[in-house]
Short mmCIF file of C-alpha atoms in Angstrom, two decimals:
data_model
loop_
_atom_site.label_atom_id
_atom_site.label_comp_id
_atom_site.label_asym_id
_atom_site.label_seq_id
_atom_site.Cartn_x
_atom_site.Cartn_y
_atom_site.Cartn_z
CA MET A 281 0.00 0.01 0.02
CA SER A 282 1.76 3.11 -1.21
CA ASP A 283 0.93 6.66 -0.41
CA SER A 284 1.58 9.37 -3.00
CA ALA A 285 1.23 12.34 -0.64
CA PRO A 286 4.39 14.50 -0.79
CA SER A 287 6.87 14.28 2.07
CA THR A 288 7.99 17.30 3.97
CA ALA A 289 11.68 18.08 4.13
CA PRO A 290 13.31 16.89 7.36
CA LEU A 291 13.30 19.56 10.02
CA THR A 292 16.50 20.69 11.67
CA GLU A 293 17.19 18.27 14.50
CA LYS A 294 18.30 19.12 17.99
CA THR A 295 20.83 16.70 19.44
CA ASP A 296 20.51 17.56 23.13
CA PRO A 297 17.30 17.31 25.18
CA GLU A 298 16.04 20.55 26.64
CA GLY A 299 14.27 20.71 29.96
CA PRO A 300 13.56 17.90 32.44
CA LEU A 301 12.57 14.50 31.05
CA SER A 302 9.05 13.61 32.13
CA PRO A 303 7.30 10.37 31.18
CA VAL A 304 4.97 10.50 28.20
CA ARG A 305 2.02 8.24 27.45
CA LEU A 306 1.52 7.11 23.85
CA LEU A 307 -2.22 6.62 23.62
CA VAL A 308 -4.25 5.40 20.61
CA LEU A 309 -7.25 7.71 20.17
CA GLU A 310 -8.57 6.31 16.87
CA GLY A 311 -8.19 3.08 14.98
CA LYS A 312 -8.36 -0.64 15.55
CA ASP A 313 -6.24 -0.42 18.74
CA LEU A 314 -8.35 2.28 20.47
CA GLY A 315 -7.27 2.71 24.08
CA ARG A 316 -3.96 0.86 23.76
CA SER A 317 -1.04 2.75 25.28
CA ALA A 318 2.58 2.63 26.45
CA VAL A 319 4.70 4.88 28.61
CA LEU A 320 7.94 6.42 27.37
CA GLU A 321 10.09 7.32 30.37
CA ARG A 322 13.41 8.00 28.57
CA GLY A 323 15.16 7.47 25.29
CA THR A 324 13.25 6.34 22.22
CA ALA A 325 10.20 4.14 21.67
CA VAL A 326 9.29 2.42 18.41
CA VAL A 327 5.67 2.03 17.28
CA GLY A 328 4.65 -0.67 14.84
CA THR A 329 3.22 -4.16 14.44
CA LEU A 330 6.35 -6.10 15.39
CA PRO A 331 6.10 -7.69 18.83
CA SER A 332 9.51 -6.12 19.71
CA CYS A 333 8.07 -2.57 19.44
CA GLU A 334 7.42 -0.58 22.63
CA LEU A 335 3.85 0.10 21.41
CA VAL A 336 2.55 -2.81 19.39
CA LEU A 337 -0.40 -2.18 17.07
CA THR A 338 -2.56 -4.52 15.01
CA ASP A 339 -3.73 -2.00 12.40
CA ASP A 340 -2.84 -3.48 9.00
CA THR A 341 -2.14 0.03 7.61
CA VAL A 342 0.71 0.39 10.12
CA SER A 343 4.18 -0.86 9.16
CA ARG A 344 6.23 -3.40 11.14
CA GLN A 345 8.40 -0.58 12.47
CA HIS A 346 6.43 2.53 11.52
CA LEU A 347 7.89 5.40 13.55
CA SER A 348 10.04 6.23 16.52
CA ILE A 349 9.34 8.75 19.26
CA GLU A 350 12.29 10.29 21.14
CA LEU A 351 11.76 12.03 24.47
CA LEU A 352 13.50 15.42 24.45
CA GLY A 353 12.06 16.96 27.59
CA SER A 354 9.31 19.49 26.90
CA SER A 355 8.91 18.12 23.39
CA LEU A 356 9.30 14.91 21.39
CA ARG A 357 10.96 13.97 18.10
CA VAL A 358 8.83 11.83 15.82
CA ARG A 359 10.67 10.04 12.99
CA ASP A 360 9.06 8.00 10.21
CA LEU A 361 11.03 4.76 9.72
CA GLY A 362 10.32 4.28 6.03
CA SER A 363 6.73 3.18 6.53
CA ARG A 364 4.43 2.17 3.70
CA ASN A 365 1.68 4.70 4.44
CA GLY A 366 3.68 7.49 6.02
CA THR A 367 3.41 9.52 9.20
CA ARG A 368 1.34 12.72 9.36
CA TYR A 369 1.35 15.64 11.74
CA LEU A 370 -1.03 18.57 11.31
CA GLY A 371 -2.20 16.99 8.07
CA ALA A 372 1.25 16.97 6.41
CA ARG A 373 3.37 13.92 5.77
CA VAL A 374 6.61 14.14 7.71
CA GLU A 375 9.90 12.34 7.85
CA VAL A 376 11.12 13.83 11.12
CA VAL A 377 9.46 16.52 13.21
CA GLU A 378 9.70 17.90 16.73
CA VAL A 379 6.25 18.12 18.35
CA PRO A 380 4.95 19.43 21.70
CA LEU A 381 3.34 17.35 24.42
CA GLY A 382 -0.28 16.82 23.52
CA ALA A 383 0.40 16.44 19.79
CA LEU A 384 -1.64 14.08 17.62
CA VAL A 385 0.23 11.94 15.10
CA CYS A 386 -1.40 9.80 12.40
CA LEU A 387 0.06 6.53 11.15
CA GLY A 388 -2.13 4.60 8.71
CA ARG A 389 -5.65 4.61 10.10
CA THR A 390 -4.35 5.04 13.66
CA GLN A 391 -4.28 8.37 15.52
CA LEU A 392 -1.75 8.53 18.34
CA ALA A 393 -1.77 11.12 21.12
CA LEU A 394 1.49 12.00 22.88
CA LEU A 395 0.36 12.91 26.38
CA PRO A 396 2.11 13.89 29.59
CA GLU A 397 2.00 10.87 31.90
CA THR A 398 -0.40 12.03 34.61
CA SER A 399 1.08 9.65 37.19
CA SER A 400 4.44 11.41 36.88
CA THR A 401 5.35 13.44 40.00
CA GLU A 402 8.67 14.92 38.96
CA ARG A 403 7.31 18.27 37.81
CA VAL A 404 5.31 20.33 40.30
CA SER A 405 3.72 23.70 39.57
CA ALA A 406 4.89 26.69 41.60
CA ARG A 407 1.32 28.05 41.59
CA THR A 408 -1.08 28.07 44.53
CA GLU A 409 -3.97 29.38 42.42
CA LEU A 410 -5.01 28.36 38.92
CA ALA A 411 -8.16 29.52 37.10
CA GLY A 412 -10.23 29.62 40.30
CA LEU A 413 -8.62 26.55 41.89
CA LEU A 414 -6.74 26.97 45.19
CA GLY A 415 -4.05 24.78 46.74
CA ARG A 416 -0.68 24.94 48.35
CA SER A 417 -0.44 21.17 48.84
CA LEU A 418 1.77 18.99 46.74
CA ALA A 419 -1.29 17.06 45.53
CA MET A 420 -2.89 20.20 44.12
CA ARG A 421 0.30 21.63 42.63
CA ARG A 422 0.87 18.37 40.80
CA LEU A 423 -2.72 18.62 39.54
CA PHE A 424 -2.12 22.22 38.42
CA THR A 425 0.80 20.96 36.33
CA ASP A 426 -1.43 18.40 34.63
CA ILE A 427 -4.20 20.89 33.99
CA GLU A 428 -1.80 23.39 32.40
CA ARG A 429 -0.49 20.68 30.09
CA VAL A 430 -3.85 19.20 29.15
CA ALA A 431 -6.11 22.22 28.92
CA PRO A 432 -4.84 23.63 25.55
CA THR A 433 -4.88 20.25 23.82
CA GLY A 434 -8.63 19.96 23.42
CA LEU A 435 -8.47 16.26 24.27
CA PRO A 436 -11.36 14.63 26.15
CA VAL A 437 -10.75 14.51 29.91
CA LEU A 438 -12.22 12.15 32.51
CA LEU A 439 -12.25 13.62 36.02
CA GLN A 440 -12.31 11.11 38.85
CA GLY A 441 -12.62 11.67 42.55
CA GLU A 442 -14.84 11.31 45.60
CA THR A 443 -18.05 13.26 46.01
CA GLY A 444 -17.40 16.82 47.11
CA THR A 445 -13.81 17.09 45.84
CA GLY A 446 -14.60 19.89 43.37
CA LYS A 447 -14.59 18.15 39.98
CA GLU A 448 -16.79 20.89 38.45
CA GLY A 449 -14.18 23.42 39.46
CA LEU A 450 -11.55 21.40 37.62
CA ALA A 451 -13.77 21.35 34.52
CA ARG A 452 -14.18 25.13 34.68
CA ALA A 453 -10.43 25.57 34.96
CA LEU A 454 -9.80 23.28 31.97
CA HIS A 455 -12.34 25.25 29.93
CA GLN A 456 -10.97 28.65 30.98
CA LEU A 457 -7.44 27.64 30.01
CA SER A 458 -8.49 25.93 26.74
CA GLY A 459 -9.01 29.11 24.71
CA LYS A 460 -12.43 27.87 23.57
CA ALA A 461 -14.67 30.60 22.15
CA GLY A 462 -17.88 28.99 23.30
CA ALA A 463 -19.29 28.55 26.75
CA LEU A 464 -18.99 25.76 29.31
CA ARG A 465 -22.23 23.83 29.42
CA VAL A 466 -22.76 21.69 32.56
CA PHE A 467 -25.01 18.66 32.15
CA ASP A 468 -25.61 16.50 35.22
CA CYS A 469 -26.51 13.02 34.01
CA GLY A 470 -27.67 12.03 37.49
CA ALA A 471 -30.10 14.97 37.82
CA VAL A 472 -32.33 14.05 34.81
CA LEU A 473 -34.76 11.19 34.66
CA PRO A 474 -33.45 8.51 32.29
CA SER A 475 -36.58 8.81 30.12
CA LEU A 476 -36.00 12.59 29.72
CA LEU A 477 -32.26 12.53 29.32
CA PRO A 478 -32.05 11.98 25.51
CA GLY A 479 -34.24 15.02 24.89
CA ALA A 480 -32.27 17.14 27.33
CA LEU A 481 -28.98 16.09 25.79
CA PHE A 482 -29.83 16.00 22.08
CA GLY A 483 -32.81 18.36 21.97
CA HIS A 484 -36.21 17.62 20.41
CA ALA A 485 -38.52 18.68 17.61
CA ARG A 486 -42.03 19.95 18.17
CA GLY A 487 -44.36 17.05 18.72
CA ALA A 488 -41.54 14.59 19.34
CA PHE A 489 -43.36 13.39 22.47
CA THR A 490 -46.33 14.32 24.57
CA GLY A 491 -45.82 17.80 25.92
CA ALA A 492 -43.26 18.85 23.28
CA VAL A 493 -45.22 21.93 22.17
CA ALA A 494 -42.17 23.62 20.69
CA GLU A 495 -38.75 22.62 19.40
CA ALA A 496 -35.90 22.86 21.86
CA PRO A 497 -32.15 22.57 21.53
CA GLY A 498 -30.27 20.26 23.94
CA ALA A 499 -27.05 20.51 25.84
CA LEU A 500 -24.96 19.49 22.78
CA GLU A 501 -25.96 22.57 20.84
CA ALA A 502 -25.49 24.79 23.88
CA ALA A 503 -21.89 23.57 24.08
CA HIS A 504 -21.07 24.24 20.41
CA GLU A 505 -17.56 25.69 20.05
CA GLY A 506 -17.14 25.36 23.80
CA THR A 507 -16.96 22.64 26.40
CA LEU A 508 -19.57 20.07 27.44
CA PHE A 509 -19.11 19.01 31.07
CA LEU A 510 -20.87 15.72 31.71
CA ASP A 511 -21.17 15.36 35.48
CA GLU A 512 -21.95 11.92 36.93
CA VAL A 513 -21.34 10.37 33.49
CA ALA A 514 -21.70 6.84 34.94
CA GLU A 515 -25.47 7.66 35.13
CA LEU A 516 -25.72 8.09 31.33
CA PRO A 517 -28.25 5.42 30.26
CA LEU A 518 -26.80 2.57 28.30
CA GLU A 519 -29.30 3.08 25.48
CA ALA A 520 -28.15 6.69 25.02
CA GLN A 521 -24.45 5.89 24.91
CA PRO A 522 -24.15 4.78 21.25
CA ALA A 523 -25.71 8.05 19.97
CA PHE A 524 -23.42 10.11 22.24
CA LEU A 525 -20.37 8.17 21.11
CA ARG A 526 -21.33 8.90 17.52
CA VAL A 527 -21.39 12.64 18.35
CA LEU A 528 -17.88 12.43 19.77
CA GLU A 529 -16.63 10.54 16.73
CA THR A 530 -18.38 12.41 13.91
CA GLY A 531 -19.81 15.58 15.38
CA GLY A 532 -23.24 14.64 14.00
CA PHE A 533 -26.49 13.98 15.85
CA PHE A 534 -30.28 14.10 15.48
CA ARG A 535 -32.78 15.84 17.70
CA LEU A 536 -35.55 13.61 18.92
CA GLY A 537 -38.28 13.54 16.32
CA GLU A 538 -36.08 14.94 13.53
CA ASN A 539 -34.37 13.26 10.55
CA VAL A 540 -32.09 16.17 9.75
CA GLU A 541 -28.54 15.72 11.02
CA ARG A 542 -27.08 18.63 12.98
CA ARG A 543 -23.38 19.29 13.49
CA VAL A 544 -21.53 20.45 16.60
CA ARG A 545 -17.98 20.87 17.79
CA PHE A 546 -17.06 20.85 21.46
CA ARG A 547 -14.60 19.49 23.93
CA VAL A 548 -16.02 16.91 26.33
CA ILE A 549 -15.04 16.70 29.98
CA ALA A 550 -16.69 13.94 32.00
CA ALA A 551 -16.73 13.40 35.76
CA THR A 552 -17.62 10.55 38.03
CA HIS A 553 -17.02 9.31 41.57
CA GLN A 554 -17.70 5.75 40.38
CA ASP A 555 -15.30 3.19 38.87
CA LEU A 556 -16.12 3.36 35.15
CA GLN A 557 -13.81 0.44 34.36
CA ALA A 558 -15.87 -1.66 36.78
CA ALA A 559 -19.01 -0.40 35.06
CA VAL A 560 -17.58 -1.51 31.73
CA LYS A 561 -17.03 -5.00 33.16
CA ARG A 562 -20.60 -5.06 34.49
CA GLY A 563 -21.87 -4.10 31.07
CA THR A 564 -23.51 -0.86 32.20
CA PHE A 565 -21.01 1.36 30.38
CA ARG A 566 -19.69 0.90 26.86
CA GLU A 567 -15.97 0.18 26.61
CA ASP A 568 -15.48 2.23 23.44
CA LEU A 569 -17.18 5.23 25.03
CA TYR A 570 -15.01 4.84 28.14
CA HIS A 571 -11.82 4.91 26.07
CA ARG A 572 -13.05 7.95 24.13
CA LEU A 573 -13.81 9.85 27.33
CA ALA A 574 -10.67 8.73 29.16
CA SER A 575 -8.10 10.08 26.68
CA VAL A 576 -6.72 11.93 29.70
CA VAL A 577 -7.68 10.99 33.26
CA LEU A 578 -7.26 13.53 36.07
CA ARG A 579 -8.05 12.75 39.68
CA ALA A 580 -9.33 15.32 42.17
CA PRO A 581 -7.61 14.61 45.49
CA ALA A 582 -9.68 14.10 48.64
CA LEU A 583 -9.43 16.86 51.21
CA ARG A 584 -7.68 14.47 53.61
CA GLU A 585 -4.90 14.24 51.03
CA ARG A 586 -4.45 18.03 50.94
CA LEU A 587 -4.92 19.09 54.56
CA GLU A 588 -2.41 21.90 54.05
CA ASP A 589 -5.09 23.61 51.96
CA ILE A 590 -7.77 23.82 54.67
CA PRO A 591 -6.77 27.28 56.04
CA LEU A 592 -6.52 28.68 52.52
CA LEU A 593 -9.92 27.23 51.51
CA ALA A 594 -11.64 28.21 54.75
CA GLU A 595 -10.58 31.85 54.34
CA HIS A 596 -11.65 31.78 50.71
CA PHE A 597 -15.12 30.47 51.55
CA ALA A 598 -15.52 33.09 54.29
CA ARG A 599 -14.53 35.92 51.89
CA SER A 600 -17.09 34.61 49.35
CA LEU A 601 -19.71 35.15 52.08
CA GLY A 602 -18.55 38.76 52.56
CA THR A 603 -16.69 38.30 55.84
CA SER A 604 -13.47 37.02 57.36
CA LEU A 605 -13.31 33.74 59.20
CA PRO A 606 -13.71 34.18 62.99
CA LEU A 607 -11.46 31.24 63.84
CA SER A 608 -8.05 31.55 65.36
CA PRO A 609 -4.99 29.86 63.83
CA ALA A 610 -5.30 27.23 66.51
CA SER A 611 -8.88 26.58 65.51
CA LEU A 612 -7.90 26.20 61.86
CA ALA A 613 -5.13 23.82 62.90
CA THR A 614 -7.72 21.77 64.75
CA LEU A 615 -9.85 21.51 61.64
CA THR A 616 -6.90 19.99 59.78
CA ALA A 617 -7.07 17.05 62.20
CA TYR A 618 -10.59 16.15 60.96
CA HIS A 619 -10.82 13.47 58.23
CA TRP A 620 -13.47 15.38 56.18
CA PRO A 621 -15.44 12.52 54.57
CA GLY A 622 -17.50 15.13 52.65
CA ASN A 623 -14.31 16.76 51.33
CA VAL A 624 -14.28 20.42 50.19
CA ARG A 625 -18.10 20.58 50.13
CA GLU A 626 -18.22 19.64 53.81
CA LEU A 627 -15.60 22.24 54.65
CA ARG A 628 -17.58 24.93 52.85
CA ASN A 629 -20.70 23.97 54.80
CA ALA A 630 -18.73 24.13 58.02
CA VAL A 631 -17.46 27.60 57.21
CA GLU A 632 -20.99 28.75 56.44
CA ARG A 633 -22.04 27.53 59.87
CA VAL A 634 -19.18 29.34 61.59
CA VAL A 635 -19.91 32.57 59.71
CA SER A 636 -23.61 32.38 60.49
CA LEU A 637 -23.41 31.41 64.15
CA GLY A 638 -19.91 32.41 65.19
CA ALA A 639 -16.99 30.26 66.19
CA GLU A 640 -18.14 29.77 69.78
CA ALA A 641 -21.65 28.68 68.69
CA ALA A 642 -20.37 26.42 65.95
CA LEU A 643 -17.68 24.84 68.11
CA PRO A 644 -19.05 25.47 71.61
CA ARG A 645 -16.09 24.02 73.51
CA LEU A 646 -13.40 25.39 71.25
CA ALA A 647 -12.95 28.81 72.83
CA THR A 648 -12.68 27.41 76.35
CA SER A 649 -10.31 24.63 75.31
CA GLU A 650 -7.97 27.17 73.73
CA ALA A 651 -7.97 29.27 76.89
CA SER A 652 -7.68 26.45 79.39
CA GLN A 653 -4.48 24.93 80.71
CA PRO A 654 -2.58 22.61 78.42
CA GLU A 655 -3.76 19.01 78.34
CA ASP A 656 -2.91 15.83 76.44
CA PHE A 657 -2.83 16.52 72.67
CA HIS A 658 -4.94 13.52 71.76
CA ALA A 659 -7.59 14.26 74.35
CA THR A 660 -7.83 17.87 73.25
CA ARG A 661 -8.08 16.89 69.62
CA GLU A 662 -10.80 14.32 70.24
CA ARG A 663 -12.83 16.71 72.46
CA VAL A 664 -12.73 19.52 69.89
CA LEU A 665 -13.58 17.26 67.01
CA GLN A 666 -16.54 15.77 68.88
CA ALA A 667 -17.83 19.28 69.55
CA PHE A 668 -17.37 20.23 65.91
CA GLU A 669 -19.17 17.14 64.64
CA ARG A 670 -22.15 17.62 66.96
CA SER A 671 -22.60 21.32 66.20
CA TYR A 672 -22.24 20.64 62.48
CA LEU A 673 -24.85 17.86 62.51
CA GLU A 674 -27.27 20.04 64.52
CA ALA A 675 -26.88 22.85 62.03
CA GLN A 676 -27.51 20.58 59.05
CA LEU A 677 -30.67 19.12 60.61
CA ALA A 678 -31.95 22.57 61.48
CA ARG A 679 -31.25 23.87 57.95
CA HIS A 680 -33.16 20.93 56.41
CA LYS A 681 -36.01 20.91 58.93
CA GLY A 682 -34.96 17.65 60.53
CA SER A 683 -34.63 15.63 57.34
CA ALA A 684 -31.54 13.45 57.74
CA ALA A 685 -31.66 12.41 54.09
CA ALA A 686 -31.61 16.02 52.84
CA ALA A 687 -28.92 16.95 55.39
CA ALA A 688 -26.72 14.06 54.33
CA ARG A 689 -27.03 15.03 50.66
CA ALA A 690 -26.13 18.68 51.41
CA ALA A 691 -23.12 17.55 53.48
CA GLY A 692 -21.91 15.21 50.73
CA LEU A 693 -22.06 12.23 53.08
CA ALA A 694 -23.45 8.77 52.61
CA ARG A 695 -26.80 8.53 54.39
CA SER A 696 -25.68 5.46 56.35
CA TYR A 697 -22.60 7.30 57.63
CA PHE A 698 -24.67 10.38 58.50
CA TYR A 699 -27.06 8.24 60.55
CA ARG A 700 -24.15 6.67 62.38
CA LEU A 701 -22.87 10.12 63.30
CA LEU A 702 -26.33 11.14 64.52
CA LYS A 703 -26.51 8.02 66.70
CA THR A 704 -23.03 8.65 68.09
CA HIS A 705 -24.03 12.13 69.21
CA GLY A 706 -27.50 11.20 70.43
CA LEU A 707 -29.27 13.35 67.84
CA VAL A 708 -32.73 12.47 66.55
CA PRO A 709 -33.75 13.38 62.98
CA ARG A 710 -37.35 14.20 62.04
CA GLY A 711 -39.45 11.09 62.57
CA GLY A 712 -36.47 9.20 63.98
CA LYS A 713 -36.00 7.30 67.19
CA GLY A 714 -32.40 8.26 67.85
#
């Protein structure tokens, strides 16, 4: 199979790497080997169909040793190794070319993404704020590095992390740093009834179903030229997944009740606190859609993994409420000893309570404990945390008129865990027995 497309002249090569060498993931985005990947940590990797290649492909349009990729530091050198069908970058056939991280290279019918390896910890951002995100901790500064690398590429991103870790904030940062002209459209797959979700996502024509008195665009059209953030993507019904995958692959879709194809362009960012790979094994999530969404995977760290950020976040939440936080440094230090199962969302709720009722009311024994004579550290810590937990639970129940289920949802806690806390502190929810 020959290819008559003209070759570009070889670019001037650099012989010495520039910048630190960080691992790079070679990830197949399109083609027969969708989702296959390999990590290049140093030196050169060969891509082809030979078993001896670092990344082995089965695409019959790929040569036995098709191309090599050399890690230079902040960039990579791609060299065609005399392949039958050539190597293309930015639509042009190349013999050797230096490309940035995030570049897409085509070989035969396979599209290969050269991505920063997100598990690499060698490079850490010096920032403590990035596009609305805050963090001094090593976990967040590593995440900032990944966001800065990934945001301009336009690649799909899957955000993973526990409930309350701020995945929507990560999506907003990725969109803000992407340079997209359109808006960020947030679509919560878990907040729409499964029967209504296709219409909300794809839009519908007039008369498409009972009650459709007028045509209406869906979230896809609202995200055109921008970013579509699919929150709780694991809740996307299995029957809607093929049509959504087709949108990602071709840009085309149909409104419900229409036979005219519409076209859209957007970047997709998906988020979930569930294990999508486990969902794939269970058969509730399509494997090809998973690989399409998970071109890049970023994880939002739990608050217990970034305790250094609690004072910074607490002050930020207080300022957003138009005040300063009436907690002493010692009080803030005490809060860092709490395990925060509800993560950042729980901290924000706690700050709201402190701002509304005052530090002494929110943590009734905190002021006296700080003024009293020194006592055993562990005893002090346990006493203060017990006071904090009880006052926080009381405030949540009062805010939600005694409904433990509503209070647990607002706190970002599992209902079973919330009930255990209520029982521990002798609190009785509405209609409960203690």
